[in-house]
CSV table of C-alpha atoms in Angstrom, one decimal:
chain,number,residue,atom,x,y,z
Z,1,UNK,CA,-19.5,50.2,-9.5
Z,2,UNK,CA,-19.4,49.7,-13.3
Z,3,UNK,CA,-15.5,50.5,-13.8
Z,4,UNK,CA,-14.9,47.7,-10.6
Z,5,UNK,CA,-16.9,44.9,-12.7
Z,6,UNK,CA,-15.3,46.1,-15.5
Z,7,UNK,CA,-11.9,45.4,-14.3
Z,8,UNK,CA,-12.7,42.4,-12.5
Z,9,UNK,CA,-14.0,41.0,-15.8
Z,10,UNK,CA,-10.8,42.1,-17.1
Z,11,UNK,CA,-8.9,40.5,-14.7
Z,12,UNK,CA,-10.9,37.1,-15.6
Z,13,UNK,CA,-9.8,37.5,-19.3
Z,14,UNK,CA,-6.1,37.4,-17.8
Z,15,UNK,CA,-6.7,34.5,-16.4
Z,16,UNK,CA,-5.8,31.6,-18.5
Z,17,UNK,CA,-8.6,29.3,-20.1
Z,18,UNK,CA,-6.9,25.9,-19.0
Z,19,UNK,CA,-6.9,27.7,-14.9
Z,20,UNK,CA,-10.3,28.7,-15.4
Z,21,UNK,CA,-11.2,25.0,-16.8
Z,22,UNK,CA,-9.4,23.5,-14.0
Z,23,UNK,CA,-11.0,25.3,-11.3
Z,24,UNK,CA,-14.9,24.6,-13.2
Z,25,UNK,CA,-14.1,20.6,-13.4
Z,26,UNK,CA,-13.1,20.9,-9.7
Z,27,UNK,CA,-16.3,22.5,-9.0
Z,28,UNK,CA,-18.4,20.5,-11.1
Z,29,UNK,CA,-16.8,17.4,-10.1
Z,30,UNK,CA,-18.1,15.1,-9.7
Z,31,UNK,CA,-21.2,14.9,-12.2
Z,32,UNK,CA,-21.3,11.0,-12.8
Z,33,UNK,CA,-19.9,7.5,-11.2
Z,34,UNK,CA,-16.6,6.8,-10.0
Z,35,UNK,CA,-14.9,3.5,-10.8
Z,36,UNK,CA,-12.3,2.6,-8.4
Z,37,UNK,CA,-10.1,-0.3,-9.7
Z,38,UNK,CA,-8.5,-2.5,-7.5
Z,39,UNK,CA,-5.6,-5.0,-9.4
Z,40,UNK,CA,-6.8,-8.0,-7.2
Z,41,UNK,CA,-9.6,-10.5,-6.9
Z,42,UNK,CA,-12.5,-9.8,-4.5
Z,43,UNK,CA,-12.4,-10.3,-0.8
Z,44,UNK,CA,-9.2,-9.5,-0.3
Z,45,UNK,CA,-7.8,-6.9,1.9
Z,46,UNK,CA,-7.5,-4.2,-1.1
Z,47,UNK,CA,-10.8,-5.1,-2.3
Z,48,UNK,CA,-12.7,-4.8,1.1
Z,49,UNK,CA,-10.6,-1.2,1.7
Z,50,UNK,CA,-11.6,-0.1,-1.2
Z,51,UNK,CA,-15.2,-0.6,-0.7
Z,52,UNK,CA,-15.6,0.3,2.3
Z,53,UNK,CA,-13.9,3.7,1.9
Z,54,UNK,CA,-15.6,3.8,-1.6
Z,55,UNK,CA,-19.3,3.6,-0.4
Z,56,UNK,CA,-18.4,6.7,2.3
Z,57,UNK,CA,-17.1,8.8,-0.1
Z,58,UNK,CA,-20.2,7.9,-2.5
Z,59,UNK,CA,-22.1,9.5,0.5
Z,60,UNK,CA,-19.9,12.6,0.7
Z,61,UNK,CA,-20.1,13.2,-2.8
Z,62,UNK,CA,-23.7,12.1,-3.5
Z,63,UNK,CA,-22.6,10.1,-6.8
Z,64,UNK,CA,-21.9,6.1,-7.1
Z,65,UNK,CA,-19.1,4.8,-6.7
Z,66,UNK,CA,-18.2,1.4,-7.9
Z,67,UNK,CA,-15.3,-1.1,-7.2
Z,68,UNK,CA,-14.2,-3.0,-10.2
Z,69,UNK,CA,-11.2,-6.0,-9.9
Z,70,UNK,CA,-8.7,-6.3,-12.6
Z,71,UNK,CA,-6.4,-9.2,-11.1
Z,72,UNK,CA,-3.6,-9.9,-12.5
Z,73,UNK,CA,0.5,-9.8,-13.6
Z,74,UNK,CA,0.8,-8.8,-9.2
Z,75,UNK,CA,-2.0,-5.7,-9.4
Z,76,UNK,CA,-0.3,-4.6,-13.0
Z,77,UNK,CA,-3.6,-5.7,-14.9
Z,78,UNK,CA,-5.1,-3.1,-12.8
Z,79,UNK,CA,-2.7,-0.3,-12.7
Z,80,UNK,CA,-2.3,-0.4,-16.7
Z,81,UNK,CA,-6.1,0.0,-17.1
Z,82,UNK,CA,-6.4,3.1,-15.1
Z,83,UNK,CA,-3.3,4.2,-16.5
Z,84,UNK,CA,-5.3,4.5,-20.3
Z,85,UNK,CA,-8.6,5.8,-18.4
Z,86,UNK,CA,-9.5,9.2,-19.1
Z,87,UNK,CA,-7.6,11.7,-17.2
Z,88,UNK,CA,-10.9,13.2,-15.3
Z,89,UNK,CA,-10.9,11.6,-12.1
Z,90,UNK,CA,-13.5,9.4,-12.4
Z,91,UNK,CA,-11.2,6.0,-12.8
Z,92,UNK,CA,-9.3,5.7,-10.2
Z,93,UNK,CA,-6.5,2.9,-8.7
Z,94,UNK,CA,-6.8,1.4,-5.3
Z,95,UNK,CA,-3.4,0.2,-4.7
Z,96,UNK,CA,-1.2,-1.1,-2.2
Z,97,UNK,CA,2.4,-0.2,-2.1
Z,98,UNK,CA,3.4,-3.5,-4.0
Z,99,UNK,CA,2.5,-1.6,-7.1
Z,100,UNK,CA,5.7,-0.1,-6.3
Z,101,UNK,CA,8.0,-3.2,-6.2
Z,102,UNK,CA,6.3,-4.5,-9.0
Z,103,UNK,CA,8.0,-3.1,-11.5
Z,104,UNK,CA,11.2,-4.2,-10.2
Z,105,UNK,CA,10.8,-7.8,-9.7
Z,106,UNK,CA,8.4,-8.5,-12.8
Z,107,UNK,CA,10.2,-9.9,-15.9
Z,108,UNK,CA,9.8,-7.1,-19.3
Z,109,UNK,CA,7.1,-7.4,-21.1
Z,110,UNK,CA,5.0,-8.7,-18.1
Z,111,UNK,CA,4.4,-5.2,-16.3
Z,112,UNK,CA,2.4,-3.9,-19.1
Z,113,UNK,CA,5.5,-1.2,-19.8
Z,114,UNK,CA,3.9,1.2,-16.8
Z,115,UNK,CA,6.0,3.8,-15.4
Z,116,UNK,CA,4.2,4.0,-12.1
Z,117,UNK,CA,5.9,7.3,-11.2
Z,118,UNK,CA,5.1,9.1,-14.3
Z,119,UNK,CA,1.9,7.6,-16.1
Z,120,UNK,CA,-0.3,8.3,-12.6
Z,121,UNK,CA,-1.4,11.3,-10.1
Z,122,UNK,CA,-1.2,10.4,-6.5
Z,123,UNK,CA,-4.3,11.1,-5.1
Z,124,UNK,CA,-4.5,10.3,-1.1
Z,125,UNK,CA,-2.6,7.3,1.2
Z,126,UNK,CA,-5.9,6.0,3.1
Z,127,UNK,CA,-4.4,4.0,5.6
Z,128,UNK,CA,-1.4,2.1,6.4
Z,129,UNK,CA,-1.3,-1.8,8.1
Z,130,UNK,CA,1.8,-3.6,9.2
Z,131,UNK,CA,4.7,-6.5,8.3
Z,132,UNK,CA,5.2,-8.9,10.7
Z,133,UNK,CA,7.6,-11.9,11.0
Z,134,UNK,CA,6.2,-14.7,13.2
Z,135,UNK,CA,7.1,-18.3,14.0
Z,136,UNK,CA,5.4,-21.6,14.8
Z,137,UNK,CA,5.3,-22.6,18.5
Z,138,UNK,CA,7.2,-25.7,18.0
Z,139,UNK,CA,10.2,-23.6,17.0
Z,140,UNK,CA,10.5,-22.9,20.6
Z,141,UNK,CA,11.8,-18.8,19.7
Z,142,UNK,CA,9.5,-15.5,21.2
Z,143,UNK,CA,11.2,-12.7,19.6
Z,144,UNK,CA,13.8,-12.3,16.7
Z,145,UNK,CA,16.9,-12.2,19.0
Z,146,UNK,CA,15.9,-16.1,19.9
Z,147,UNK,CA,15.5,-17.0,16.3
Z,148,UNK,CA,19.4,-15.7,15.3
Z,149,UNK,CA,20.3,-17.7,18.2
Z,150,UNK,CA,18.9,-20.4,17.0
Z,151,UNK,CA,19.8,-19.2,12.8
Z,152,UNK,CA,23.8,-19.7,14.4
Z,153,UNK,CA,23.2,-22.8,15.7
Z,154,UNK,CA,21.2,-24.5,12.6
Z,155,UNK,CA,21.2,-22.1,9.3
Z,156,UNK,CA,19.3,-22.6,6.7
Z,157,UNK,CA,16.2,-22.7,8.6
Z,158,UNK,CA,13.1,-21.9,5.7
Z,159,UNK,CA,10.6,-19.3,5.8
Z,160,UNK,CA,7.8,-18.8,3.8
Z,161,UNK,CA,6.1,-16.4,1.5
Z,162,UNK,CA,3.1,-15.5,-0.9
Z,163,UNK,CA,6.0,-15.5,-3.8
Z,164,UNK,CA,9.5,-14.1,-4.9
Z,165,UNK,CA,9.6,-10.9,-5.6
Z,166,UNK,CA,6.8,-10.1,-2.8
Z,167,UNK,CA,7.5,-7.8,0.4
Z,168,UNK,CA,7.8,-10.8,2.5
Z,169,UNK,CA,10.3,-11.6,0.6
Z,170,UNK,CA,12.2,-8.5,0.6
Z,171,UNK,CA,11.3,-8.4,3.7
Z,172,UNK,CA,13.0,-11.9,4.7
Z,173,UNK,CA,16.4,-10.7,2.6
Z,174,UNK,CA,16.7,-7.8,4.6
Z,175,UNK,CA,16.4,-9.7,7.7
Z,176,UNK,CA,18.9,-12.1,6.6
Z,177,UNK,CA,22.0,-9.2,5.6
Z,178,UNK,CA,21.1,-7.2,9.1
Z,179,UNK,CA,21.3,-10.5,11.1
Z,180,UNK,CA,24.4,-11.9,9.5
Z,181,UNK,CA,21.8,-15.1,8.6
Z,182,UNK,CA,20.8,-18.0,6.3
Z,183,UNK,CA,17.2,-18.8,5.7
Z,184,UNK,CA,16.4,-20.1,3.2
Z,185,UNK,CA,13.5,-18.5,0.7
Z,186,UNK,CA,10.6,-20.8,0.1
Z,187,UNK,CA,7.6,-19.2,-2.4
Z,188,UNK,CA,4.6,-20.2,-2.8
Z,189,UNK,CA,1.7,-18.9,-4.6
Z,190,UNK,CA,-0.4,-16.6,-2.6
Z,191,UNK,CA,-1.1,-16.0,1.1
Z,192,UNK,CA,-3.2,-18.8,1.9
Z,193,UNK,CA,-1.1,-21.4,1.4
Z,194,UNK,CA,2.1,-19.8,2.6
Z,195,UNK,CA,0.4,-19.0,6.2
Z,196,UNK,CA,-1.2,-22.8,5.6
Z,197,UNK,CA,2.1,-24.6,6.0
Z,198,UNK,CA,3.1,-22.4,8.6
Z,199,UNK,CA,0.6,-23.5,10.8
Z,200,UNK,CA,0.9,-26.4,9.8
Z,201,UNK,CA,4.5,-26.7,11.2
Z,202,UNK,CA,5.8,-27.6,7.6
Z,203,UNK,CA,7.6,-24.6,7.4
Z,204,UNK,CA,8.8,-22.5,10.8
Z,205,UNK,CA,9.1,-18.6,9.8
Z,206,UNK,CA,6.8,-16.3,7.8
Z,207,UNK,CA,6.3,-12.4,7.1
Z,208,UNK,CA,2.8,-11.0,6.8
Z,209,UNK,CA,0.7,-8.2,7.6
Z,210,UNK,CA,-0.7,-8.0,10.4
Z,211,UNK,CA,-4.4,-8.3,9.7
Z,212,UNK,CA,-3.3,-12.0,8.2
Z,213,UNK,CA,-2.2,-13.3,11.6
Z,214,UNK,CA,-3.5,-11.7,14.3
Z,215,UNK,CA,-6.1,-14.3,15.5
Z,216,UNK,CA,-3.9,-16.8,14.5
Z,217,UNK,CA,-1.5,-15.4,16.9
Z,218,UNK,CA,-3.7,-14.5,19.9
Z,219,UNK,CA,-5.1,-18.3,19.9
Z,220,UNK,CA,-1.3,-19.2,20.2
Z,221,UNK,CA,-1.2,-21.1,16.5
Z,222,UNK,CA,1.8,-18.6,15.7
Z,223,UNK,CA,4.1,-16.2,17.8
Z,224,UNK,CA,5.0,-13.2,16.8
Z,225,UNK,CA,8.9,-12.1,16.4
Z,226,UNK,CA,8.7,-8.7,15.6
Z,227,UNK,CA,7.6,-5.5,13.6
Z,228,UNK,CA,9.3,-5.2,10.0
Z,229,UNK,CA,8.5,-2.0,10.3
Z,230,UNK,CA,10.4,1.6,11.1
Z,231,UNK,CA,8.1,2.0,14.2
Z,232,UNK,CA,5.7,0.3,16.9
Z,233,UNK,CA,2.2,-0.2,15.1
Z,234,UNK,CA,-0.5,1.3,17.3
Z,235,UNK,CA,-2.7,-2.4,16.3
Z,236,UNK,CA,-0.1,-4.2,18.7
Z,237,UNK,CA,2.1,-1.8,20.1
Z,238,UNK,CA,3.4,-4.4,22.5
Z,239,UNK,CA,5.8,-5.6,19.5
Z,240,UNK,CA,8.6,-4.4,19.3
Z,241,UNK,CA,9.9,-4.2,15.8
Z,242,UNK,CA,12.7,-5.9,14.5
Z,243,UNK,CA,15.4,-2.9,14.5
Z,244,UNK,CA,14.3,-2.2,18.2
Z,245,UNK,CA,15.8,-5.7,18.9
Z,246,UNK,CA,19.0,-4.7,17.1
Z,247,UNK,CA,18.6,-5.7,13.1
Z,248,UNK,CA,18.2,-2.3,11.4
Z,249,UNK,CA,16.9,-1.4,8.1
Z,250,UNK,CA,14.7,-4.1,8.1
Z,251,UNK,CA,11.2,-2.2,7.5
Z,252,UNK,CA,9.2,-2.9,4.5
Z,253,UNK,CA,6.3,-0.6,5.8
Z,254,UNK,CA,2.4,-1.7,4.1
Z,255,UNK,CA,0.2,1.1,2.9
Z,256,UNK,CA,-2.4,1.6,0.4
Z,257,UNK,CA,-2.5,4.5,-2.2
Z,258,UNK,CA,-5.0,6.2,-4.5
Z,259,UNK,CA,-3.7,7.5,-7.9
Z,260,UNK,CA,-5.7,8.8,-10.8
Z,261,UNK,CA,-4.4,9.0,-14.5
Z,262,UNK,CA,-2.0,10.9,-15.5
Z,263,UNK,CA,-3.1,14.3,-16.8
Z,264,UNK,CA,-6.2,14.5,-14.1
Z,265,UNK,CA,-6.5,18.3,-13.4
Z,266,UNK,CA,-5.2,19.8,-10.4
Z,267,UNK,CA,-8.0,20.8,-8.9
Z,268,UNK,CA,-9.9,17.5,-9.4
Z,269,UNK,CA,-7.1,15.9,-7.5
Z,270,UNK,CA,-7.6,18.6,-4.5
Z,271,UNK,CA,-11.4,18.0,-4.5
Z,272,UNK,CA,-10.7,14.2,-4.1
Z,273,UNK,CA,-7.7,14.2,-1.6
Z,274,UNK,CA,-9.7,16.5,0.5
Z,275,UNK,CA,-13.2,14.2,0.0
Z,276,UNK,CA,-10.9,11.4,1.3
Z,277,UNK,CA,-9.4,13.2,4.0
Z,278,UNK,CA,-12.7,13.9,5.4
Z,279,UNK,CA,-14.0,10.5,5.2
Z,280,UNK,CA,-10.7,9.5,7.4
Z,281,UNK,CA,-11.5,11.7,9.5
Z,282,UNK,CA,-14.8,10.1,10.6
Z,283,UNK,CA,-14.5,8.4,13.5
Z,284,UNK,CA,-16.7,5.2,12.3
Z,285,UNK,CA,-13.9,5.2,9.2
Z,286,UNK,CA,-10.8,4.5,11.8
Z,287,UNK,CA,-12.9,2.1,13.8
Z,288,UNK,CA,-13.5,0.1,10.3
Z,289,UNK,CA,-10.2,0.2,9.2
Z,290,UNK,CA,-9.2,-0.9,12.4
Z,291,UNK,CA,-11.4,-3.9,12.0
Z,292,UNK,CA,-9.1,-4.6,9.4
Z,293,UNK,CA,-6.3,-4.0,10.9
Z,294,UNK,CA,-5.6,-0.2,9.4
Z,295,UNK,CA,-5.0,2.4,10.6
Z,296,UNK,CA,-5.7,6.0,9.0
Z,297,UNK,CA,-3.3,7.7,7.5
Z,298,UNK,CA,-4.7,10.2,4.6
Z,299,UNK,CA,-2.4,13.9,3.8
Z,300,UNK,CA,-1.7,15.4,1.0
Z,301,UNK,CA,-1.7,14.7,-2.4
Z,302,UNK,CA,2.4,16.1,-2.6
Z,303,UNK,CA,2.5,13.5,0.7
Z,304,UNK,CA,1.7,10.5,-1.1
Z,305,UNK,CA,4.1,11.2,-4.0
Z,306,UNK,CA,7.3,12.0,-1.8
Z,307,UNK,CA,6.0,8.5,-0.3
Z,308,UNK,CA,6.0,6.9,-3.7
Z,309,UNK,CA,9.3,8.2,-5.0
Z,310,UNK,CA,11.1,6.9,-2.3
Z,311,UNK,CA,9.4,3.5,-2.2
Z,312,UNK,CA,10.2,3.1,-5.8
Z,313,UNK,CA,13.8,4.1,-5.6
Z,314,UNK,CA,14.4,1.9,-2.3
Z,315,UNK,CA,12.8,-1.2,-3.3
Z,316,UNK,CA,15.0,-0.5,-6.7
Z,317,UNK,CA,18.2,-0.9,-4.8
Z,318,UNK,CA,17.0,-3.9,-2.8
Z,319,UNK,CA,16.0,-6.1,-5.5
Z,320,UNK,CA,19.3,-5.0,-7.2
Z,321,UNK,CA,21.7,-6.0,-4.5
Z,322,UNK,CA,19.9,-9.2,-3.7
Z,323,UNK,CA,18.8,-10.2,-7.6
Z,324,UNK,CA,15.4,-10.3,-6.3
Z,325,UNK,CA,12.6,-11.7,-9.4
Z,326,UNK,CA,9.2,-12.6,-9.5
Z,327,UNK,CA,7.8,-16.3,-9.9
């Protein structure tokens, strides 16, 4: 018995110190509060995921944690000051997948020099929404083949969105090259007041997630054209999405992501993408996020970075070709 502890505490002193650390801080974790940061004012829809999802994992883990906004610069504000946290898991970004276009269409100097690739840890994807193009009823179209009808006959026709450089703006350039279209791009600053005019009649066309519209589009105030999306959500699978009705690589996709500092130990980063996994799991977590209009998506860790590398490098080439900048 003596020579087997012997070389089992051999074996130990093989191991090295920084393993040994990680796998004690993944143990130990977590011993205080979390902060998750979200880049946007409160009572929007990253603010309201991250809190809800926030207070369950508070309960799996039997430690606070707290939501703390950081608007700003399109959710950069945010990103940068998790970015210079402490790499220990307990700052932590709640982020949709804008932070990922970001630092495309933002002018230097304004995106707070982040290389959001490099300078962060994915962590877990939550949940995922959808992008939706929908029209005013007085436009007299029910599906996007109707509207390129009517694009040949009068081009030029505006759509709306929260702001250049946005996904519904992306979104709208894609649309444009697949169709063989003109629209033509008006901004405007935020999603209130672009979804505003559209109901208004001012302006015809708009993209938006789904959680946006959807009441405004069962009480008939807007019709929707079309998923901009790579498959059928299951939130309205009745919609077809925009390549179904023949105008390929036209999906933006919407999801949300949790990163952690660059630096955050492995093992930390396991303990949390599994903590989150199990929250998804729960049933009352899927009937919450669908609520919201989300749906659960959760994976790995290695998931949500293949994710985010090909986001990045896409939306890259996008705003390229198109010459696509922020306001």
């Amino acid at each position: 018995m003596y020579a087997l502890l012997r070389k089992f505490a051999l074996a130990l002193g093989c191991l090295p110190l920084a393993a040994l650390t990680a796998h004690a801080q993944g143990n130990d974790f977590p011993v205080k509060p979390i902060t998750i940061i979200v880049g946007y004012p409160a009572g929007g829809g990253p603010d309201i995921g991250a809190r809800m999802l926030g207070e369950k994992l508070a309960a799996r883990l039997h430690q606070s944690v707290i939501v703390e906004n950081r608007p700003g610069v399109s959710g950069m504000m945010g990103a940068s000051a998790v970015a210079r946290a402490p790499a220990d898991g307990y700052t932590l970004l709640f982020a949709p997948n804008t932070f990922l276009i970001a630092p495309h269409v933002l002018s230097k100097g304004t995106n707070v020099n982040l290389d959001v690739l490099n300078d962060f840890v994915p962590v877990v994807a939550p949940s995922k929404g959808a992008m939706m193009m929908v029209a005013h009823p007085s436009l007299g179209v029910k599906n996007a083949r109707e509207l390129v009808a009517l694009l040949k006959k009068q081009p030029g026709l505006a759509y709306a969105t929260p702001g250049s450089g946005s996904p519904m703006h992306i979104a709208g350039e894609l649309f444009k090259k697949s169709a063989g279209v003109d629209m033509l791009h008006v901004p405007y600053k935020g999603v209130a007041p672009a979804i505003a005019d559209v109901l208004g009649g001012h302006v015809k066309i708009t993209y938006a997630s789904i959680g946006v519209v959807a009441q405004h589009i069962a009480a008939g105030r807007l019709v929707a054209l079309g998923m901009a999306e790579k498959e059928r959500s299951p939130l309205m699978p009745e919609l077809p999405t925009l390549a179904e009705q023949g105008y390929p690589n036209t999906a933006t996709g919407a999801w949300y992501g949790v990163f952690a500092p660059k630096g955050t130990p492995p093992a930390v980063v396991e303990k949390l993408n599994q903590e989150f996994n199990t929250v998804l799991r729960q049933p009352d977590t899927a009937a919450k996020l669908k609520q919201q209009w989300e749906v659960p998506l959760g994976g790995s860790s290695e998931d949500l970075a293949r994710m985010a590398r090909a986001e990045y490098e896409s939306y890259g080439r996008i705003v390229k070709e198109f010459n696509i900048s922020a306001d």
